PDB file of C-alpha atoms in Angstrom:
ATOM      1  CA  MET W 365      49.515 -37.975-148.988  1.00 48.00           C
ATOM      2  CA  ILE W 366      46.632 -39.971-150.537  1.00 51.00           C
ATOM      3  CA  ASN W 367      47.285 -43.017-148.413  1.00 47.00           C
ATOM      4  CA  ARG W 368      46.942 -40.495-145.156  1.00 46.00           C
ATOM      5  CA  ILE W 369      43.555 -38.977-146.570  1.00 44.00           C
ATOM      6  CA  LEU W 370      42.403 -42.271-146.980  1.00 40.00           C
ATOM      7  CA  ILE W 371      43.357 -43.798-143.524  1.00 41.00           C
ATOM      8  CA  VAL W 372      41.802 -40.827-141.843  1.00 40.00           C
ATOM      9  CA  ILE W 373      38.419 -41.456-144.144  1.00 42.00           C
ATOM     10  CA  ALA W 374      39.015 -45.159-143.251  1.00 44.00           C
ATOM     11  CA  ILE W 375      38.718 -44.004-139.822  1.00 43.00           C
ATOM     12  CA  LEU W 376      35.717 -41.726-139.784  1.00 44.00           C
ATOM     13  CA  PHE W 377      33.885 -44.324-141.501  1.00 42.00           C
ATOM     14  CA  SER W 378      34.699 -47.315-139.378  1.00 44.00           C
ATOM     15  CA  SER W 379      33.910 -44.926-136.414  1.00 43.00           C
ATOM     16  CA  SER W 380      30.371 -44.159-137.819  1.00 42.00           C
ATOM     17  CA  ASP W 381      29.928 -47.998-138.023  1.00 45.00           C
ATOM     18  CA  LEU W 382      30.867 -48.717-134.305  1.00 42.00           C
ATOM     19  CA  ASN W 383      28.125 -45.876-133.269  1.00 45.00           C
ATOM     20  CA  ALA W 384      25.722 -47.254-135.746  1.00 49.00           C
ATOM     21  CA  GLN W 385      26.012 -50.938-134.221  1.00 68.00           C
ATOM     22  CA  LYS W 386      25.282 -49.505-130.912  1.00 81.00           C
ATOM     23  CA  ASP W 387      21.330 -50.825-129.942  1.00 87.00           C
ATOM     24  CA  THR W 388      19.043 -48.496-128.585  1.00 91.00           C
ATOM     25  CA  CYS W 389      16.548 -49.491-125.833  1.00 94.00           C
ATOM     26  CA  ARG W 390      13.354 -47.222-124.756  1.00 95.00           C
ATOM     27  CA  ALA W 391      12.848 -47.690-120.961  1.00 95.00           C
ATOM     28  CA  GLY W 392       9.796 -46.509-118.940  1.00 96.00           C
ATOM     29  CA  ILE W 393       8.381 -46.537-115.334  1.00 97.00           C
ATOM     30  CA  TYR W 394       4.837 -45.914-113.460  1.00 97.00           C
ATOM     31  CA  VAL W 395       5.201 -45.637-109.911  1.00 96.00           C
ATOM     32  CA  ASN W 396       2.315 -47.407-108.309  1.00 94.00           C
ATOM     33  CA  ALA W 397       3.111 -46.277-104.665  1.00 92.00           C
ATOM     34  CA  ILE W 398       5.815 -44.575-102.494  1.00 94.00           C
ATOM     35  CA  TYR W 399       5.543 -44.984 -98.557  1.00 92.00           C
ATOM     36  CA  ASP W 400       7.200 -45.827 -95.461  1.00 91.00           C
ATOM     37  CA  PHE W 401       9.173 -42.972 -95.228  1.00 92.00           C
ATOM     38  CA  LYS W 402      11.894 -43.415 -92.620  1.00 90.00           C
ATOM     39  CA  ILE W 403      14.019 -40.444 -91.769  1.00 88.00           C
ATOM     40  CA  ASP W 404      16.419 -42.283 -89.350  1.00 85.00           C
ATOM     41  CA  ASP W 405      16.999 -44.896 -91.552  1.00 89.00           C
ATOM     42  CA  LYS W 406      17.601 -42.935 -94.499  1.00 91.00           C
ATOM     43  CA  SER W 407      15.150 -44.814 -96.869  1.00 94.00           C
ATOM     44  CA  TYR W 408      11.805 -45.214 -98.361  1.00 95.00           C
ATOM     45  CA  MET W 409       9.602 -47.721-100.086  1.00 95.00           C
ATOM     46  CA  ALA W 410       8.401 -47.676-103.715  1.00 95.00           C
ATOM     47  CA  ASP W 411       6.410 -50.211-105.729  1.00 96.00           C
ATOM     48  CA  PHE W 412       6.707 -49.554-109.601  1.00 97.00           C
ATOM     49  CA  TRP W 413       6.890 -50.965-113.187  1.00 96.00           C
ATOM     50  CA  LEU W 414       9.230 -51.046-115.410  1.00 96.00           C
ATOM     51  CA  TRP W 415       9.362 -51.517-119.290  1.00 96.00           C
ATOM     52  CA  LEU W 416      11.643 -51.954-122.146  1.00 95.00           C
ATOM     53  CA  ASN W 417      10.819 -51.509-125.589  1.00 95.00           C
ATOM     54  CA  TYR W 418      14.171 -52.677-128.388  1.00 94.00           C
ATOM     55  CA  THR W 419      14.455 -53.873-131.537  1.00 92.00           C
ATOM     56  CA  ASN W 420      17.060 -56.326-131.294  1.00 90.00           C
ATOM     57  CA  ASP W 421      16.458 -59.352-130.396  1.00 87.00           C
ATOM     58  CA  SER W 422      19.678 -61.026-129.398  1.00 88.00           C
ATOM     59  CA  LEU W 423      19.547 -58.389-126.299  1.00 87.00           C
ATOM     60  CA  GLN W 424      18.429 -60.309-122.797  1.00 88.00           C
ATOM     61  CA  PHE W 425      17.345 -58.089-119.747  1.00 88.00           C
ATOM     62  CA  GLU W 426      16.203 -60.706-117.309  1.00 87.00           C
ATOM     63  CA  ASN W 427      18.037 -59.960-114.314  1.00 88.00           C
ATOM     64  CA  ALA W 428      19.784 -57.564-116.014  1.00 89.00           C
ATOM     65  CA  ILE W 429      18.554 -54.751-114.371  1.00 93.00           C
ATOM     66  CA  GLU W 430      19.760 -52.911-111.343  1.00 94.00           C
ATOM     67  CA  ILE W 431      18.544 -50.283-108.893  1.00 95.00           C
ATOM     68  CA  THR W 432      21.591 -48.503-107.916  1.00 94.00           C
ATOM     69  CA  ASN W 433      20.267 -46.445-105.490  1.00 95.00           C
ATOM     70  CA  SER W 434      18.533 -49.361-103.373  1.00 95.00           C
ATOM     71  CA  LYS W 435      19.182 -51.192-100.290  1.00 94.00           C
ATOM     72  CA  SER W 436      16.997 -53.905-101.213  1.00 94.00           C
ATOM     73  CA  ALA W 437      15.233 -54.445-104.650  1.00 95.00           C
ATOM     74  CA  ASP W 438      12.608 -57.507-105.594  1.00 95.00           C
ATOM     75  CA  PHE W 439      11.571 -57.954-109.134  1.00 95.00           C
ATOM     76  CA  SER W 440       8.570 -60.201-110.404  1.00 94.00           C
ATOM     77  CA  HIS W 441       6.130 -60.755-113.130  1.00 94.00           C
ATOM     78  CA  TYR W 442       8.922 -60.331-115.629  1.00 94.00           C
ATOM     79  CA  THR W 443       7.142 -60.881-119.252  1.00 94.00           C
ATOM     80  CA  LYS W 444       8.661 -60.706-122.601  1.00 93.00           C
ATOM     81  CA  GLU W 445       6.258 -60.046-125.761  1.00 93.00           C
ATOM     82  CA  LYS W 446       6.977 -59.503-129.776  1.00 91.00           C
ATOM     83  CA  VAL W 447       4.517 -56.347-130.439  1.00 90.00           C
ATOM     84  CA  GLY W 448       5.502 -56.279-134.504  1.00 89.00           C
ATOM     85  CA  LYS W 449       9.339 -55.353-134.859  1.00 91.00           C
ATOM     86  CA  TRP W 450       9.457 -54.147-130.890  1.00 93.00           C
ATOM     87  CA  ASN W 451      10.205 -56.832-128.037  1.00 94.00           C
ATOM     88  CA  TRP W 452       8.222 -55.524-125.091  1.00 94.00           C
ATOM     89  CA  VAL W 453       9.515 -56.226-121.459  1.00 95.00           C
ATOM     90  CA  ALA W 454       8.306 -55.458-118.457  1.00 95.00           C
ATOM     91  CA  GLU W 455       8.308 -56.159-114.871  1.00 96.00           C
ATOM     92  CA  LYS W 456       7.454 -55.249-111.148  1.00 96.00           C
ATOM     93  CA  CYS W 457       9.750 -53.895-108.708  1.00 96.00           C
ATOM     94  CA  ARG W 458       9.567 -53.445-104.920  1.00 96.00           C
ATOM     95  CA  ALA W 459      12.609 -51.508-103.783  1.00 96.00           C
ATOM     96  CA  GLN W 460      14.027 -50.123-100.545  1.00 97.00           C
ATOM     97  CA  LEU W 461      15.554 -47.213-101.833  1.00 97.00           C
ATOM     98  CA  ILE W 462      18.373 -44.661-100.292  1.00 96.00           C
ATOM     99  CA  HIS W 463      17.520 -41.224 -99.559  1.00 95.00           C
ATOM    100  CA  GLN W 464      19.485 -38.451 -97.584  1.00 92.00           C
ATOM    101  CA  TRP W 465      16.401 -36.912 -95.804  1.00 92.00           C
ATOM    102  CA  ASP W 466      17.344 -32.701 -95.466  1.00 89.00           C
ATOM    103  CA  VAL W 467      15.320 -31.742 -92.847  1.00 89.00           C
ATOM    104  CA  SER W 468      17.121 -28.374 -92.193  1.00 89.00           C
ATOM    105  CA  ASN W 469      13.897 -26.600 -92.590  1.00 91.00           C
ATOM    106  CA  PHE W 470      11.449 -29.146 -91.023  1.00 92.00           C
ATOM    107  CA  PRO W 471       8.044 -29.168 -91.223  1.00 92.00           C
ATOM    108  CA  PHE W 472       8.835 -26.951 -94.115  1.00 93.00           C
ATOM    109  CA  ASP W 473      10.798 -29.154 -96.249  1.00 90.00           C
ATOM    110  CA  LYS W 474      10.719 -30.621 -99.952  1.00 92.00           C
ATOM    111  CA  GLN W 475      12.376 -33.584-100.471  1.00 94.00           C
ATOM    112  CA  HIS W 476      13.521 -35.279-104.216  1.00 95.00           C
ATOM    113  CA  LEU W 477      13.133 -38.636-104.248  1.00 96.00           C
ATOM    114  CA  GLY W 478      15.110 -40.644-106.957  1.00 96.00           C
ATOM    115  CA  ILE W 479      14.865 -44.096-108.327  1.00 96.00           C
ATOM    116  CA  GLU W 480      18.204 -44.933-110.582  1.00 96.00           C
ATOM    117  CA  ILE W 481      17.798 -47.646-112.990  1.00 96.00           C
ATOM    118  CA  GLU W 482      20.757 -49.047-114.509  1.00 95.00           C
ATOM    119  CA  ASP W 483      22.041 -51.940-116.970  1.00 92.00           C
ATOM    120  CA  ALA W 484      23.989 -54.241-115.111  1.00 88.00           C
ATOM    121  CA  GLN W 485      24.820 -56.347-118.175  1.00 88.00           C
ATOM    122  CA  ASN W 486      25.256 -53.758-121.367  1.00 88.00           C
ATOM    123  CA  ASP W 487      27.830 -50.489-121.208  1.00 86.00           C
ATOM    124  CA  THR W 488      27.337 -47.628-123.450  1.00 88.00           C
ATOM    125  CA  ALA W 489      29.771 -48.857-126.170  1.00 85.00           C
ATOM    126  CA  SER W 490      26.925 -51.338-127.223  1.00 87.00           C
ATOM    127  CA  LEU W 491      23.580 -50.497-125.733  1.00 91.00           C
ATOM    128  CA  VAL W 492      21.958 -46.456-125.565  1.00 94.00           C
ATOM    129  CA  TYR W 493      19.093 -45.641-123.203  1.00 94.00           C
ATOM    130  CA  MET W 494      15.881 -43.502-123.980  1.00 95.00           C
ATOM    131  CA  ALA W 495      13.546 -42.389-121.377  1.00 95.00           C
ATOM    132  CA  ASP W 496       9.723 -42.628-122.515  1.00 95.00           C
ATOM    133  CA  LYS W 497       8.779 -39.858-120.688  1.00 95.00           C
ATOM    134  CA  VAL W 498       5.265 -40.024-122.840  1.00 94.00           C
ATOM    135  CA  ASN W 499       4.328 -42.927-121.052  1.00 94.00           C
ATOM    136  CA  SER W 500       6.371 -42.310-117.593  1.00 95.00           C
ATOM    137  CA  ARG W 501       4.517 -40.871-114.689  1.00 94.00           C
ATOM    138  CA  ILE W 502       3.726 -41.380-111.250  1.00 94.00           C
ATOM    139  CA  ASP W 503      -0.030 -42.806-109.930  1.00 91.00           C
ATOM    140  CA  ASN W 504      -2.329 -39.984-110.030  1.00 85.00           C
ATOM    141  CA  LYS W 505      -4.240 -41.838-107.070  1.00 82.00           C
ATOM    142  CA  PHE W 506      -1.105 -41.380-104.948  1.00 79.00           C
ATOM    143  CA  ASN W 507      -2.506 -40.669-101.509  1.00 74.00           C
ATOM    144  CA  SER W 508      -0.354 -39.423 -98.383  1.00 76.00           C
ATOM    145  CA  GLY W 509      -1.776 -37.589 -95.667  1.00 79.00           C
ATOM    146  CA  GLU W 510       1.676 -36.164 -94.700  1.00 86.00           C
ATOM    147  CA  TRP W 511       3.116 -35.746 -98.313  1.00 90.00           C
ATOM    148  CA  CYS W 512       1.807 -34.171-102.146  1.00 90.00           C
ATOM    149  CA  ILE W 513       3.442 -34.792-105.068  1.00 91.00           C
ATOM    150  CA  ASP W 514       5.319 -31.339-106.198  1.00 91.00           C
ATOM    151  CA  SER W 515       6.673 -32.968-109.750  1.00 93.00           C
ATOM    152  CA  PHE W 516       7.824 -35.691-111.389  1.00 95.00           C
ATOM    153  CA  THR W 517      10.557 -36.343-113.979  1.00 96.00           C
ATOM    154  CA  PHE W 518      12.081 -39.102-115.937  1.00 96.00           C
ATOM    155  CA  VAL W 519      15.577 -38.685-117.789  1.00 96.00           C
ATOM    156  CA  GLU W 520      18.572 -40.888-119.355  1.00 95.00           C
ATOM    157  CA  THR W 521      21.672 -40.882-117.172  1.00 93.00           C
ATOM    158  CA  THR W 522      25.176 -42.859-117.736  1.00 92.00           C
ATOM    159  CA  LYS W 523      27.176 -44.017-115.112  1.00 90.00           C
ATOM    160  CA  SER W 524      30.524 -44.136-115.071  1.00 88.00           C
ATOM    161  CA  TYR W 525      33.123 -46.635-112.797  1.00 87.00           C
ATOM    162  CA  ASN W 526      36.794 -46.398-112.095  1.00 85.00           C
ATOM    163  CA  THR W 527      36.929 -49.952-112.858  1.00 81.00           C
ATOM    164  CA  THR W 528      36.398 -52.419-115.601  1.00 74.00           C
ATOM    165  CA  TYR W 529      34.990 -55.223-113.155  1.00 77.00           C
ATOM    166  CA  GLY W 530      37.682 -57.634-115.022  1.00 77.00           C
ATOM    167  CA  ASN W 531      36.252 -57.075-118.414  1.00 72.00           C
ATOM    168  CA  PRO W 532      39.520 -58.011-120.642  1.00 76.00           C
ATOM    169  CA  GLY W 533      37.410 -55.751-123.535  1.00 69.00           C
ATOM    170  CA  LEU W 534      37.938 -52.447-121.742  1.00 67.00           C
ATOM    171  CA  THR W 535      40.751 -50.251-120.192  1.00 71.00           C
ATOM    172  CA  GLY W 536      40.561 -47.683-117.469  1.00 73.00           C
ATOM    173  CA  ASN W 537      36.872 -46.879-116.861  1.00 81.00           C
ATOM    174  CA  SER W 538      33.401 -48.706-117.777  1.00 83.00           C
ATOM    175  CA  THR W 539      30.537 -46.853-118.367  1.00 88.00           C
ATOM    176  CA  TYR W 540      26.670 -47.911-118.283  1.00 91.00           C
ATOM    177  CA  PRO W 541      23.332 -46.580-119.426  1.00 94.00           C
ATOM    178  CA  GLY W 542      20.304 -46.134-117.213  1.00 94.00           C
ATOM    179  CA  VAL W 543      17.465 -43.744-116.564  1.00 96.00           C
ATOM    180  CA  ARG W 544      16.449 -41.931-113.299  1.00 97.00           C
ATOM    181  CA  ALA W 545      12.834 -41.266-112.093  1.00 97.00           C
ATOM    182  CA  GLU W 546      12.916 -38.036-109.644  1.00 96.00           C
ATOM    183  CA  ILE W 547       9.520 -37.540-107.424  1.00 95.00           C
ATOM    184  CA  VAL W 548       9.540 -34.052-105.690  1.00 95.00           C
ATOM    185  CA  ILE W 549       7.411 -34.474-102.907  1.00 94.00           C
ATOM    186  CA  ARG W 550       6.475 -31.427-100.397  1.00 92.00           C
ATOM    187  CA  ARG W 551       5.048 -31.706 -97.001  1.00 91.00           C
ATOM    188  CA  ASN W 552       1.168 -31.031 -96.146  1.00 90.00           C
ATOM    189  CA  GLY W 553       0.309 -29.255 -92.990  1.00 89.00           C
ATOM    190  CA  SER W 554       3.375 -27.785 -92.228  1.00 91.00           C
ATOM    191  CA  TRP W 555       2.267 -24.821 -89.986  1.00 93.00           C
ATOM    192  CA  LEU W 556       0.149 -27.239 -87.937  1.00 93.00           C
ATOM    193  CA  LYS W 557       2.964 -29.646 -87.581  1.00 92.00           C
ATOM    194  CA  LEU W 558       5.575 -26.614 -86.609  1.00 93.00           C
ATOM    195  CA  MET W 559       3.116 -25.494 -83.838  1.00 93.00           C
ATOM    196  CA  LYS W 560       2.985 -29.208 -82.622  1.00 91.00           C
ATOM    197  CA  MET W 561       6.607 -29.884 -81.977  1.00 92.00           C
ATOM    198  CA  LEU W 562       7.501 -26.546 -80.797  1.00 93.00           C
ATOM    199  CA  THR W 563       5.028 -25.690 -78.195  1.00 93.00           C
ATOM    200  CA  GLY W 564       6.892 -27.170 -75.423  1.00 92.00           C
ATOM    201  CA  ALA W 565       9.694 -24.709 -76.710  1.00 94.00           C
ATOM    202  CA  TYR W 566       7.433 -21.422 -76.786  1.00 95.00           C
ATOM    203  CA  VAL W 567       5.812 -22.326 -73.593  1.00 93.00           C
ATOM    204  CA  ALA W 568       8.809 -22.978 -71.917  1.00 93.00           C
ATOM    205  CA  PHE W 569       9.776 -19.249 -72.680  1.00 94.00           C
ATOM    206  CA  LEU W 570       6.258 -17.939 -71.507  1.00 93.00           C
ATOM    207  CA  ILE W 571       7.113 -19.630 -68.318  1.00 90.00           C
ATOM    208  CA  SER W 572      10.347 -17.945 -67.710  1.00 90.00           C
ATOM    209  CA  CYS W 573       8.712 -14.736 -68.871  1.00 90.00           C
ATOM    210  CA  ILE W 574       6.620 -14.916 -65.656  1.00 88.00           C
ATOM    211  CA  VAL W 575       9.482 -14.348 -63.354  1.00 87.00           C
ATOM    212  CA  PHE W 576       9.300 -10.494 -64.110  1.00 86.00           C
ATOM    213  CA  PHE W 577       5.944 -10.373 -62.755  1.00 84.00           C
ATOM    214  CA  ILE W 578       7.134 -12.099 -59.257  1.00 81.00           C
ATOM    215  CA  SER W 579       8.856  -9.768 -56.560  1.00 77.00           C
ATOM    216  CA  SER W 580      12.403 -10.300 -56.022  1.00 73.00           C
ATOM    217  CA  GLU W 581      11.406 -11.038 -52.466  1.00 73.00           C
ATOM    218  CA  ASN W 582      10.819 -14.159 -54.006  1.00 75.00           C
ATOM    219  CA  GLN W 583      13.614 -15.095 -55.283  1.00 75.00           C
ATOM    220  CA  ASP W 584      13.464 -19.007 -54.873  1.00 75.00           C
ATOM    221  CA  SER W 585       9.912 -18.704 -57.464  1.00 79.00           C
ATOM    222  CA  ARG W 586      11.877 -16.467 -59.821  1.00 81.00           C
ATOM    223  CA  PHE W 587      14.948 -18.880 -60.453  1.00 85.00           C
ATOM    224  CA  GLY W 588      12.609 -22.035 -60.062  1.00 85.00           C
ATOM    225  CA  LEU W 589      10.596 -20.834 -62.622  1.00 84.00           C
ATOM    226  CA  CYS W 590      13.613 -20.331 -64.987  1.00 88.00           C
ATOM    227  CA  VAL W 591      14.964 -23.735 -63.904  1.00 87.00           C
ATOM    228  CA  GLY W 592      11.217 -25.154 -65.000  1.00 88.00           C
ATOM    229  CA  GLY W 593      11.554 -23.045 -68.298  1.00 89.00           C
ATOM    230  CA  VAL W 594      15.026 -25.244 -69.134  1.00 90.00           C
ATOM    231  CA  PHE W 595      13.399 -28.619 -68.278  1.00 91.00           C
ATOM    232  CA  ALA W 596      10.409 -27.687 -70.446  1.00 91.00           C
ATOM    233  CA  ALA W 597      12.757 -26.926 -73.276  1.00 92.00           C
ATOM    234  CA  ILE W 598      15.018 -29.882 -73.048  1.00 92.00           C
ATOM    235  CA  GLY W 599      12.316 -32.151 -72.675  1.00 92.00           C
ATOM    236  CA  ASN W 600      10.509 -30.634 -75.996  1.00 92.00           C
ATOM    237  CA  LYS W 601      14.175 -30.825 -77.863  1.00 92.00           C
ATOM    238  CA  TYR W 602      14.475 -34.615 -76.940  1.00 91.00           C
ATOM    239  CA  ILE W 603      10.624 -35.399 -78.229  1.00 90.00           C
ATOM    240  CA  VAL W 604      11.631 -33.479 -81.502  1.00 91.00           C
ATOM    241  CA  GLU W 605      14.819 -35.214 -81.860  1.00 87.00           C
ATOM    242  CA  SER W 606      12.942 -38.669 -81.608  1.00 85.00           C
ATOM    243  CA  ILE W 607      10.785 -37.557 -84.535  1.00 85.00           C
ATOM    244  CA  VAL W 608      13.572 -35.751 -86.542  1.00 83.00           C
ATOM    245  CA  PRO W 609      16.753 -36.923 -86.038  1.00 77.00           C
ATOM    246  CA  SER W 610      19.844 -34.571 -85.426  1.00 72.00           C
ATOM    247  CA  THR W 611      21.888 -33.786 -88.198  1.00 75.00           C
ATOM    248  CA  THR W 612      25.628 -32.241 -88.491  1.00 74.00           C
ATOM    249  CA  SER W 613      24.043 -29.024 -89.894  1.00 79.00           C
ATOM    250  CA  ASN W 614      21.398 -26.883 -87.771  1.00 85.00           C
ATOM    251  CA  THR W 615      17.741 -27.139 -88.755  1.00 90.00           C
ATOM    252  CA  LEU W 616      15.022 -25.098 -87.937  1.00 93.00           C
ATOM    253  CA  MET W 617      14.039 -27.131 -84.962  1.00 93.00           C
ATOM    254  CA  ASP W 618      17.855 -26.930 -83.422  1.00 92.00           C
ATOM    255  CA  ASN W 619      17.918 -22.844 -84.133  1.00 93.00           C
ATOM    256  CA  VAL W 620      14.466 -22.687 -82.109  1.00 95.00           C
ATOM    257  CA  HIS W 621      15.406 -24.302 -79.329  1.00 94.00           C
ATOM    258  CA  THR W 622      18.887 -22.889 -79.427  1.00 94.00           C
ATOM    259  CA  LEU W 623      17.087 -19.341 -79.452  1.00 95.00           C
ATOM    260  CA  THR W 624      14.762 -20.670 -76.289  1.00 95.00           C
ATOM    261  CA  PHE W 625      17.910 -21.679 -74.195  1.00 95.00           C
ATOM    262  CA  ILE W 626      19.946 -18.094 -74.968  1.00 95.00           C
ATOM    263  CA  PHE W 627      16.525 -16.267 -74.107  1.00 95.00           C
ATOM    264  CA  ILE W 628      16.555 -18.253 -70.924  1.00 93.00           C
ATOM    265  CA  LEU W 629      19.890 -17.950 -69.951  1.00 93.00           C
ATOM    266  CA  LEU W 630      19.539 -13.971 -70.317  1.00 93.00           C
ATOM    267  CA  ILE W 631      16.439 -13.688 -68.235  1.00 92.00           C
ATOM    268  CA  ILE W 632      18.219 -15.980 -65.264  1.00 91.00           C
ATOM    269  CA  ILE W 633      21.086 -13.246 -65.742  1.00 90.00           C
ATOM    270  CA  THR W 634      18.686  -9.948 -65.809  1.00 90.00           C
ATOM    271  CA  ILE W 635      16.930 -11.448 -62.630  1.00 87.00           C
ATOM    272  CA  THR W 636      20.309 -11.774 -60.924  1.00 87.00           C
ATOM    273  CA  PHE W 637      21.281  -8.161 -61.663  1.00 88.00           C
ATOM    274  CA  THR W 638      17.876  -7.074 -60.629  1.00 85.00           C
ATOM    275  CA  LEU W 639      18.031  -8.910 -57.178  1.00 81.00           C
ATOM    276  CA  ARG W 640      21.223  -7.591 -56.485  1.00 83.00           C
ATOM    277  CA  LEU W 641      19.611  -3.829 -56.903  1.00 81.00           C
ATOM    278  CA  PHE W 642      16.889  -5.076 -54.593  1.00 76.00           C
ATOM    279  CA  GLU W 643      18.891  -6.345 -51.759  1.00 75.00           C
ATOM    280  CA  SER W 644      21.354  -3.377 -51.712  1.00 75.00           C
ATOM    281  CA  GLY W 645      18.548  -1.586 -49.493  1.00 72.00           C
ATOM    282  CA  ASP W 646      18.804   1.646 -51.455  1.00 74.00           C
ATOM    283  CA  GLU W 647      15.205   3.275 -52.638  1.00 76.00           C
ATOM    284  CA  LYS W 648      16.286   4.217 -55.609  1.00 83.00           C
ATOM    285  CA  LYS W 649      18.248   0.913 -57.050  1.00 78.00           C
ATOM    286  CA  MET W 650      14.922  -0.845 -55.803  1.00 78.00           C
ATOM    287  CA  GLN W 651      12.631   0.934 -57.887  1.00 82.00           C
ATOM    288  CA  LEU W 652      15.254   0.294 -60.749  1.00 83.00           C
ATOM    289  CA  SER W 653      15.393  -2.861 -60.175  1.00 82.00           C
ATOM    290  CA  HIS W 654      11.386  -3.195 -60.824  1.00 82.00           C
ATOM    291  CA  LYS W 655      11.401  -0.917 -63.389  1.00 86.00           C
ATOM    292  CA  ILE W 656      13.677  -3.468 -65.402  1.00 86.00           C
ATOM    293  CA  ASP W 657      11.871  -6.247 -64.714  1.00 83.00           C
ATOM    294  CA  ARG W 658       8.639  -4.950 -66.194  1.00 86.00           C
ATOM    295  CA  ARG W 659      10.660  -3.691 -69.265  1.00 89.00           C
ATOM    296  CA  ALA W 660      12.739  -6.547 -69.996  1.00 88.00           C
ATOM    297  CA  PHE W 661       9.360  -8.768 -70.223  1.00 90.00           C
ATOM    298  CA  TYR W 662       8.603  -6.324 -73.251  1.00 92.00           C
ATOM    299  CA  TRP W 663      12.181  -6.262 -74.470  1.00 93.00           C
ATOM    300  CA  PHE W 664      12.606  -9.983 -74.469  1.00 93.00           C
ATOM    301  CA  GLY W 665       9.085 -10.748 -75.399  1.00 92.00           C
ATOM    302  CA  ALA W 666       9.331  -8.434 -78.551  1.00 95.00           C
ATOM    303  CA  LEU W 667      13.171  -9.678 -79.778  1.00 96.00           C
ATOM    304  CA  TYR W 668      12.110 -13.623 -78.829  1.00 96.00           C
ATOM    305  CA  ILE W 669       9.171 -13.378 -81.205  1.00 95.00           C
ATOM    306  CA  LEU W 670      10.783 -11.413 -83.999  1.00 97.00           C
ATOM    307  CA  ILE W 671      13.589 -13.603 -84.447  1.00 96.00           C
ATOM    308  CA  ASN W 672      11.751 -16.592 -84.122  1.00 95.00           C
ATOM    309  CA  CYS W 673       9.452 -15.206 -87.072  1.00 95.00           C
ATOM    310  CA  ALA W 674      12.378 -14.837 -88.849  1.00 96.00           C
ATOM    311  CA  LEU W 675      13.804 -18.155 -88.505  1.00 95.00           C
ATOM    312  CA  VAL W 676      10.538 -19.700 -89.446  1.00 94.00           C
ATOM    313  CA  ILE W 677       9.962 -17.575 -92.482  1.00 94.00           C
ATOM    314  CA  SER W 678      13.249 -17.916 -93.752  1.00 93.00           C
ATOM    315  CA  ALA W 679      12.875 -21.857 -93.565  1.00 92.00           C
ATOM    316  CA  ALA W 680       9.238 -21.706 -95.095  1.00 90.00           C
ATOM    317  CA  ASN W 681      10.161 -19.589 -98.291  1.00 89.00           C
ATOM    318  CA  SER W 682      13.533 -21.878 -98.872  1.00 82.00           C
ATOM    319  CA  ASN W 683      12.009 -24.022-101.235  1.00 69.00           C
TER     320      ASN W 683
END
């Protein structure tokens, strides 16, 4: 019994010794600039300084830092100094970072940009990272005509991989320490951009509505205006998709264009019905045809505006 107790105590002390052997590295970041936002390429560029503070002189961090969510990363200006008991390593990085742009609420979208920094040399069994939250920030001179900074956070992270990368000292998984910066940006001038992007769709709908003020005697003009409205809406949709690539989910732009196509189709169905009434030769049916035309203008107009406002307000308030 005494032997078992001694074994348990020895295990506890040995585990505490292992934890005590872990080195601690304080990491910080200063983001100089974020730019070159490419929605179609799912990326953006960032320039930033990265620094590390640690006390174990045997640790080496040159070529040991990885930006895990980058397409490419170029490090430069590597420096290492001894300040008291602290080792201070600093280097600059320019990276093209991967970002899945969520444009479902464009142009009222808010993007969460991440910079994921990871130690590619030391795993969590030997090294722990701490985020230098006091000194880490984004340059307050950040100036983008299209975007504004909503918030900035910097936290410690760990990432596990279901491989040991061939390390004979590990089995199963391997876990590496790191830090992550998250920059939340919000688009400027959203309402103005909305009107610029959707003017073609709104004009297409108005063109189609004009048919209700043209007599059924001019059926070619009535159907011609609707066809013109369809082509105007299609052209506007192509222009929007050249700026905001289509996604697997419905966006605000998709919903407004779909709404416009549906209403133009309803207008065509309505004028086809009123044309049949007009051509019947019955005086009452001809009067009913004129009555439906006048009322349909207000019905369709009010309903289109109401649904459109609901879609836009929902997107604007989603963030």
